Amino acid sequence: DAVGAYGHPVHRLGRGPSGALLFARTREVAAALGASMERGGLHKRYLALVRGSPPAAGVIDHAIPNDEVKGAPRVPALTRFRLIARSTVDRCALVEAIPRTGRLHQVRRHLRHLNHPLIGDVNYGSGEINRHYRAVYNLHRLALHAHHLAFDHPLTGVRVAVSAPMTDDLALPLAALGLPHSAPPADLPDPRADAAGAARPPAPARG
């Protein structure tokens, strides 16, 4: 309604996350953007509140199912991450996750694989911990926000970058935890780059 035309969704956020979502005004542009996304040309950055104290940065290279059907085959998946801040109030931290591939629930599954599950994640997190954050910090949602989206326009080739501010239902709990609601700029590797040889951090103890 805002642009007076139908918007063709290029990707999805799924249920729970908030943030930037890309639509195309024509089916042809949507198809071109979809193909670019398959090649790793759509760069998404997420802010995630996780349990525990994760490493300063790393790469999670771990195959995951690309379907919710039980027994679905695993497919390659890679996510870079960096630590934004550790809470001084509770045992949690804010990280930025940059998926190279676009698998189902990739960021959520990968952070769980690292033993730092997302707060508010009913599928891959802890019910007891989620209830604690609801009661103490009024956090009633999945603590995952797509704060940055970048891509090359399929018709002009111009680089387009979009930032989505965080809504209060996540920003206020983060403030109560002494954490920021945005990420400082960083000179990070291109998510499309081959991560072969990149150092993988050791999986820390569960928290």
XYZ file of C-alpha atoms in Angstrom:
207
model
C 0.000 0.000 0.000
C 2.839 2.405 0.798
C 4.159 2.340 -2.788
C 0.841 1.734 -4.526
C 1.882 -1.599 -6.006
C 2.304 -5.234 -5.057
C 5.651 -6.075 -3.486
C 7.312 -9.382 -4.361
C 9.196 -10.754 -1.324
C 12.803 -11.653 -2.117
C 13.571 -13.446 1.150
C 11.950 -14.086 4.507
C 12.693 -13.378 8.122
C 10.534 -16.153 9.500
C 8.493 -15.943 12.666
C 10.144 -14.105 15.524
C 12.950 -11.946 14.089
C 12.459 -8.285 13.248
C 14.284 -5.968 10.884
C 14.977 -5.306 7.213
C 13.047 -7.297 4.613
C 13.545 -6.891 0.862
C 10.692 -6.628 -1.653
C 10.868 -6.082 -5.422
C 8.287 -4.159 -7.442
C 8.378 -6.582 -10.375
C 8.552 -10.346 -10.679
C 11.610 -10.083 -12.935
C 13.614 -8.037 -10.428
C 12.525 -10.371 -7.632
C 13.840 -13.340 -9.641
C 17.145 -11.575 -10.308
C 17.569 -10.693 -6.632
C 16.665 -14.242 -5.660
C 19.355 -15.592 -7.975
C 21.845 -13.114 -6.508
C 20.913 -14.272 -3.027
C 21.597 -17.885 -4.016
C 25.087 -16.790 -5.083
C 25.655 -15.011 -1.782
C 25.055 -11.516 -3.159
C 22.513 -10.484 -0.523
C 24.372 -9.462 2.623
C 22.402 -9.608 5.865
C 23.637 -8.693 9.326
C 21.786 -9.633 12.484
C 22.017 -8.500 16.088
C 21.437 -11.402 18.453
C 21.191 -11.596 22.230
C 22.735 -14.892 23.273
C 23.263 -16.766 26.500
C 26.773 -16.979 27.933
C 30.027 -15.301 26.941
C 30.945 -16.023 23.302
C 34.388 -15.485 21.722
C 35.325 -12.081 20.303
C 34.811 -13.321 16.721
C 34.736 -16.470 14.655
C 33.257 -18.522 11.833
C 30.655 -21.252 12.299
C 30.974 -23.730 9.434
C 28.377 -26.388 10.193
C 25.926 -28.165 7.888
C 22.272 -27.927 8.920
C 18.925 -29.168 7.552
C 17.318 -26.721 5.124
C 13.841 -27.976 5.974
C 11.835 -28.536 9.149
C 10.889 -32.041 7.998
C 12.385 -34.654 10.285
C 15.327 -36.398 8.647
C 15.853 -33.678 6.013
C 19.371 -33.829 4.517
C 21.965 -31.411 5.824
C 23.382 -28.727 3.550
C 26.521 -26.575 3.924
C 26.023 -23.432 6.003
C 28.443 -20.761 7.171
C 28.002 -17.812 9.531
C 30.554 -15.249 10.644
C 30.044 -13.512 13.974
C 31.612 -10.902 16.203
C 31.000 -9.912 19.785
C 29.450 -6.463 20.271
C 29.233 -6.342 24.072
C 28.922 -8.535 27.141
C 26.286 -7.704 29.736
C 27.487 -6.733 33.207
C 23.989 -7.409 34.574
C 23.311 -11.000 33.491
C 25.144 -13.864 31.795
C 24.474 -12.905 28.198
C 26.003 -10.983 25.297
C 25.087 -9.143 22.121
C 26.668 -10.471 18.942
C 26.476 -9.568 15.273
C 25.898 -12.565 13.002
C 26.614 -12.417 9.269
C 25.321 -15.496 7.414
C 27.096 -16.371 4.192
C 24.425 -18.887 3.199
C 20.659 -18.544 3.582
C 19.506 -21.742 5.291
C 16.385 -22.188 7.378
C 16.918 -20.801 10.908
C 20.632 -20.625 10.118
C 21.664 -17.961 12.635
C 19.595 -19.552 15.387
C 20.908 -23.051 14.712
C 24.505 -21.931 14.378
C 24.536 -19.961 17.627
C 22.994 -22.966 19.340
C 25.730 -25.125 17.826
C 28.243 -22.738 19.393
C 26.526 -23.398 22.755
C 25.274 -19.806 22.918
C 21.552 -20.089 22.115
C 19.443 -17.048 21.377
C 17.380 -15.667 24.220
C 13.681 -16.106 23.498
C 14.200 -18.992 21.074
C 11.541 -21.598 21.822
C 12.941 -24.073 19.269
C 16.677 -24.051 19.946
C 16.982 -22.249 23.273
C 16.155 -22.930 26.919
C 12.627 -22.577 28.257
C 13.905 -21.867 31.753
C 16.229 -19.111 30.548
C 13.536 -17.624 28.307
C 11.132 -17.435 31.256
C 13.824 -15.702 33.330
C 14.300 -12.987 30.702
C 10.549 -12.532 30.324
C 10.078 -12.085 34.069
C 13.129 -9.964 34.831
C 13.725 -7.966 31.629
C 10.274 -7.969 29.987
C 11.661 -9.712 26.898
C 8.741 -11.503 25.253
C 10.183 -12.212 21.810
C 13.021 -13.833 19.928
C 16.079 -11.636 20.493
C 17.121 -11.492 16.835
C 17.044 -8.375 14.638
C 18.129 -7.987 10.990
C 19.690 -4.554 11.311
C 21.506 -4.274 7.970
C 20.827 -5.417 4.398
C 22.978 -4.751 1.315
C 22.820 -5.849 -2.324
C 23.695 -4.786 -5.875
C 20.671 -3.453 -7.737
C 20.012 -5.948 -10.562
C 19.209 -3.222 -13.127
C 21.701 -0.462 -12.310
C 24.449 -2.355 -10.492
C 24.445 0.334 -7.797
C 25.179 -0.907 -4.301
C 22.141 -0.489 -2.045
C 22.436 -0.622 1.754
C 19.538 -0.428 4.207
C 19.557 -0.180 7.989
C 16.569 -1.029 10.184
C 16.394 0.511 13.663
C 15.530 -1.814 16.500
C 12.053 -1.620 18.026
C 11.474 -0.999 21.727
C 10.361 -4.561 22.487
C 14.011 -5.589 22.067
C 15.875 -2.300 22.549
C 14.472 -1.693 26.040
C 15.403 -5.147 27.419
C 18.884 -4.666 25.949
C 19.156 -1.322 27.735
C 18.119 -2.983 30.996
C 20.953 -5.465 30.444
C 23.426 -2.646 29.857
C 23.775 -3.524 26.158
C 23.618 -1.315 23.044
C 20.871 -1.673 20.445
C 23.150 -1.132 17.439
C 26.506 -2.359 16.166
C 29.535 -0.142 15.494
C 30.971 -0.278 11.966
C 33.603 -2.923 11.426
C 35.937 -3.882 8.615
C 34.669 -7.442 8.309
C 35.415 -9.936 5.516
C 32.939 -10.162 2.668
C 30.399 -12.848 3.682
C 30.792 -14.357 0.204
C 34.503 -14.902 0.725
C 35.720 -18.452 1.050
C 36.204 -19.151 4.728
C 38.623 -22.008 4.125
C 41.449 -21.766 6.548
C 39.658 -19.315 8.837
C 40.169 -19.979 12.526
C 37.213 -21.607 14.217
C 36.812 -20.720 17.895
C 36.555 -23.624 20.362
C 33.014 -24.300 21.547
C 32.700 -22.803 25.031
C 30.875 -24.466 27.892
C 27.125 -24.275 27.963
C 25.658 -21.362 29.830
